[in-house]
Amino acid sequence: MANVGGSSLASQVMLLGREYYQTPFGEKYLVILPFFAHITAVTLKRIISPRKPRPWTHTLTVTGFFAANFLVPKHYLIHRVFPQDPTPPIEAFGPSQMDFEFVKTGLAQWPIRNWIVYSALAATIVVHMTEGMPILLRRAVKGAKTLSKRGRRLMAGAIVLPVLSGLLVMAREPLMTFPSTALRYQATFAKHPLFQF
């Protein structure tokens, strides 16, 4: 959406989606539970399956491990947990205050770190998805045809490229938030060790 209408349109669309996934029910059962169910199932499978587990160097394993242990927790802390801190200077953001101006503020204040982290998050999750989809498809549909390794890489690139170009569009926009809100956004990022220097 940011590619078409900038951060304003992207924020409007995101706020519409929050109606479903950022409610007391939705966040627990549509976001957190599936995430931990996936991690638990994969871990148990590695431990108890009689078949030899996929090597730790396999793309699916590396991307899953990196996303689950580093990128997703960092993202969740910065975008969901830290903004709820009621103490100054953050003073607990409401959901409508956490739009793409938050992302733009982070990109303006810590451009290199945020570009690396957002790019890694998008690329890691998309590559994990494109590597895992054929496995699920082959289990669900006998004889299902899946993409080659090259095809999966092209698909991942086709998904990640618009995300990163949308991020670039937003990074080039001027900040459109009150200076006091920008300081609260910066304080939210600064709660994470990555943004304390």
GROMACS .gro file of C-alpha atoms in nm:
model
  197
    1MET     CA    1   0.000   0.000   0.000
    2ALA     CA    2   0.285   0.240   0.076
    3ASN     CA    3   0.403   0.204  -0.285
    4VAL     CA    4   0.069   0.339  -0.407
    5GLY     CA    5  -0.042   0.586  -0.140
    6GLY     CA    6   0.252   0.632   0.094
    7SER     CA    7   0.239   0.588   0.468
    8SER     CA    8  -0.106   0.747   0.491
    9LEU     CA    9  -0.277   0.476   0.284
   10ALA     CA   10  -0.063   0.202   0.441
   11SER     CA   11  -0.165   0.320   0.789
   12GLN     CA   12  -0.534   0.331   0.696
   13VAL     CA   13  -0.525  -0.026   0.565
   14MET     CA   14  -0.327  -0.147   0.866
   15LEU     CA   15  -0.576   0.014   1.106
   16LEU     CA   16  -0.861  -0.167   0.928
   17GLY     CA   17  -0.683  -0.499   0.979
   18ARG     CA   18  -0.621  -0.430   1.346
   19GLU     CA   19  -0.994  -0.457   1.399
   20TYR     CA   20  -0.943  -0.832   1.366
   21TYR     CA   21  -0.595  -0.920   1.483
   22GLN     CA   22  -0.533  -0.670   1.762
   23THR     CA   23  -0.829  -0.742   1.986
   24PRO     CA   24  -0.799  -0.935   2.313
   25PHE     CA   25  -0.929  -1.244   2.130
   26GLY     CA   26  -0.763  -1.187   1.793
   27GLU     CA   27  -0.411  -1.122   1.912
   28LYS     CA   28  -0.407  -1.425   2.141
   29TYR     CA   29  -0.571  -1.673   1.907
   30LEU     CA   30  -0.487  -1.543   1.558
   31VAL     CA   31  -0.130  -1.422   1.617
   32ILE     CA   32   0.038  -1.552   1.934
   33LEU     CA   33  -0.115  -1.901   1.958
   34PRO     CA   34  -0.040  -2.002   1.595
   35PHE     CA   35   0.315  -1.865   1.627
   36PHE     CA   36   0.391  -2.068   1.939
   37ALA     CA   37   0.202  -2.373   1.809
   38HIS     CA   38   0.424  -2.371   1.499
   39ILE     CA   39   0.744  -2.340   1.704
   40THR     CA   40   0.631  -2.610   1.949
   41ALA     CA   41   0.530  -2.851   1.671
   42VAL     CA   42   0.859  -2.805   1.485
   43THR     CA   43   1.064  -2.848   1.803
   44LEU     CA   44   0.875  -3.162   1.908
   45LYS     CA   45   0.906  -3.304   1.558
   46ARG     CA   46   1.285  -3.256   1.569
   47ILE     CA   47   1.297  -3.433   1.907
   48ILE     CA   48   1.056  -3.725   1.867
   49SER     CA   49   1.034  -3.797   1.494
   50PRO     CA   50   1.196  -4.127   1.395
   51ARG     CA   51   1.312  -3.967   1.070
   52LYS     CA   52   1.637  -3.775   1.065
   53PRO     CA   53   1.559  -3.404   1.114
   54ARG     CA   54   1.625  -3.147   0.846
   55PRO     CA   55   1.986  -3.020   0.879
   56TRP     CA   56   2.043  -2.702   1.077
   57THR     CA   57   2.197  -2.551   0.764
   58HIS     CA   58   1.881  -2.599   0.553
   59THR     CA   59   1.723  -2.269   0.444
   60LEU     CA   60   1.391  -2.354   0.611
   61THR     CA   61   1.562  -2.429   0.943
   62VAL     CA   62   1.794  -2.128   0.937
   63THR     CA   63   1.518  -1.881   0.849
   64GLY     CA   64   1.279  -2.030   1.103
   65PHE     CA   65   1.537  -2.028   1.381
   66PHE     CA   66   1.651  -1.673   1.308
   67ALA     CA   67   1.296  -1.536   1.278
   68ALA     CA   68   1.159  -1.716   1.585
   69ASN     CA   69   1.450  -1.643   1.815
   70PHE     CA   70   1.557  -1.294   1.713
   71LEU     CA   71   1.353  -1.100   1.459
   72VAL     CA   72   0.992  -1.171   1.557
   73PRO     CA   73   1.049  -1.126   1.934
   74LYS     CA   74   1.235  -0.798   1.872
   75HIS     CA   75   0.959  -0.678   1.641
   76TYR     CA   76   0.684  -0.778   1.887
   77LEU     CA   77   0.859  -0.607   2.178
   78ILE     CA   78   0.915  -0.281   1.990
   79HIS     CA   79   0.580  -0.266   1.811
   80ARG     CA   80   0.345  -0.417   2.072
   81VAL     CA   81   0.494  -0.447   2.422
   82PHE     CA   82   0.708  -0.135   2.466
   83PRO     CA   83   0.440   0.104   2.329
   84GLN     CA   84   0.211  -0.007   2.613
   85ASP     CA   85   0.451   0.121   2.882
   86PRO     CA   86   0.241   0.369   3.084
   87THR     CA   87   0.540   0.556   3.229
   88PRO     CA   88   0.683   0.873   3.075
   89PRO     CA   89   0.808   0.943   2.817
   90ILE     CA   90   0.613   0.668   2.634
   91GLU     CA   91   0.281   0.699   2.822
   92ALA     CA   92   0.109   0.401   2.658
   93PHE     CA   93   0.017   0.456   2.296
   94GLY     CA   94  -0.333   0.369   2.186
   95PRO     CA   95  -0.365   0.140   1.879
   96SER     CA   96  -0.463   0.433   1.653
   97GLN     CA   97  -0.141   0.616   1.748
   98MET     CA   98   0.078   0.325   1.634
   99ASP     CA   99   0.068   0.382   1.261
  100PHE     CA  100   0.344   0.395   1.002
  101GLU     CA  101   0.466   0.727   1.146
  102PHE     CA  102   0.618   0.506   1.415
  103VAL     CA  103   0.812   0.315   1.148
  104LYS     CA  104   0.910   0.638   0.972
  105THR     CA  105   1.039   0.784   1.299
  106GLY     CA  106   1.251   0.475   1.357
  107LEU     CA  107   1.387   0.493   1.003
  108ALA     CA  108   1.469   0.862   1.045
  109GLN     CA  109   1.638   0.822   1.384
  110TRP     CA  110   1.824   0.492   1.326
  111PRO     CA  111   1.821   0.444   0.947
  112ILE     CA  112   2.087   0.175   0.905
  113ARG     CA  113   1.975  -0.041   1.197
  114ASN     CA  114   1.608  -0.020   1.105
  115TRP     CA  115   1.672  -0.088   0.736
  116ILE     CA  116   1.873  -0.398   0.829
  117VAL     CA  117   1.617  -0.523   1.080
  118TYR     CA  118   1.303  -0.457   0.871
  119SER     CA  119   1.469  -0.604   0.560
  120ALA     CA  120   1.587  -0.910   0.752
  121LEU     CA  121   1.242  -0.958   0.906
  122ALA     CA  122   1.063  -0.938   0.571
  123ALA     CA  123   1.317  -1.150   0.382
  124THR     CA  124   1.352  -1.416   0.651
  125ILE     CA  125   0.980  -1.468   0.695
  126VAL     CA  126   0.907  -1.469   0.322
  127VAL     CA  127   1.190  -1.713   0.244
  128HIS     CA  128   1.072  -1.936   0.532
  129MET     CA  129   0.719  -1.925   0.390
  130THR     CA  130   0.824  -2.002   0.033
  131GLU     CA  131   1.043  -2.290   0.151
  132GLY     CA  132   0.774  -2.431   0.380
  133MET     CA  133   0.475  -2.404   0.146
  134PRO     CA  134   0.585  -2.688  -0.085
  135ILE     CA  135   0.629  -2.919   0.215
  136LEU     CA  136   0.276  -2.845   0.336
  137LEU     CA  137   0.134  -2.875  -0.015
  138ARG     CA  138   0.298  -3.213  -0.078
  139ARG     CA  139   0.157  -3.343   0.252
  140ALA     CA  140  -0.191  -3.211   0.179
  141VAL     CA  141  -0.215  -3.309  -0.189
  142LYS     CA  142  -0.049  -3.626  -0.313
  143GLY     CA  143   0.153  -3.568  -0.626
  144ALA     CA  144   0.122  -3.190  -0.602
  145LYS     CA  145   0.362  -3.002  -0.824
  146THR     CA  146   0.569  -2.740  -0.646
  147LEU     CA  147   0.808  -2.470  -0.755
  148SER     CA  148   1.174  -2.543  -0.813
  149LYS     CA  149   1.434  -2.387  -0.585
  150ARG     CA  150   1.481  -2.109  -0.840
  151GLY     CA  151   1.104  -2.060  -0.862
  152ARG     CA  152   1.080  -2.033  -0.484
  153ARG     CA  153   1.358  -1.773  -0.482
  154LEU     CA  154   1.182  -1.573  -0.753
  155MET     CA  155   0.855  -1.590  -0.559
  156ALA     CA  156   1.030  -1.472  -0.242
  157GLY     CA  157   1.185  -1.183  -0.430
  158ALA     CA  158   0.851  -1.091  -0.587
  159ILE     CA  159   0.697  -1.070  -0.239
  160VAL     CA  160   0.985  -0.898  -0.056
  161LEU     CA  161   1.062  -0.637  -0.322
  162PRO     CA  162   0.729  -0.447  -0.288
  163VAL     CA  163   0.762  -0.456   0.092
  164LEU     CA  164   1.109  -0.303   0.078
  165SER     CA  165   1.015  -0.050  -0.189
  166GLY     CA  166   0.717   0.053   0.028
  167LEU     CA  167   0.959   0.098   0.316
  168LEU     CA  168   1.174   0.316   0.089
  169VAL     CA  169   0.872   0.528  -0.006
  170MET     CA  170   0.794   0.583   0.362
  171ALA     CA  171   1.158   0.655   0.452
  172ARG     CA  172   1.164   0.935   0.193
  173GLU     CA  173   0.847   1.099   0.325
  174PRO     CA  174   0.872   1.380   0.579
  175LEU     CA  175   0.762   1.294   0.932
  176MET     CA  176   0.398   1.390   0.975
  177THR     CA  177   0.366   1.349   1.350
  178PHE     CA  178   0.383   1.594   1.638
  179PRO     CA  179   0.734   1.644   1.779
  180SER     CA  180   0.611   1.525   2.120
  181THR     CA  181   0.479   1.203   1.964
  182ALA     CA  182   0.805   1.153   1.773
  183LEU     CA  183   0.993   1.174   2.105
  184ARG     CA  184   0.761   0.911   2.251
  185TYR     CA  185   0.821   0.690   1.944
  186GLN     CA  186   1.197   0.732   1.987
  187ALA     CA  187   1.171   0.640   2.356
  188THR     CA  188   0.982   0.325   2.256
  189PHE     CA  189   1.258   0.215   2.018
  190ALA     CA  190   1.524   0.308   2.275
  191LYS     CA  191   1.387   0.054   2.524
  192HIS     CA  192   1.546  -0.217   2.307
  193PRO     CA  193   1.925  -0.261   2.344
  194LEU     CA  194   1.971  -0.240   1.966
  195PHE     CA  195   1.861   0.124   1.974
  196GLN     CA  196   2.035   0.240   2.291
  197PHE     CA  197   2.356   0.357   2.126
   0.00000   0.00000   0.00000
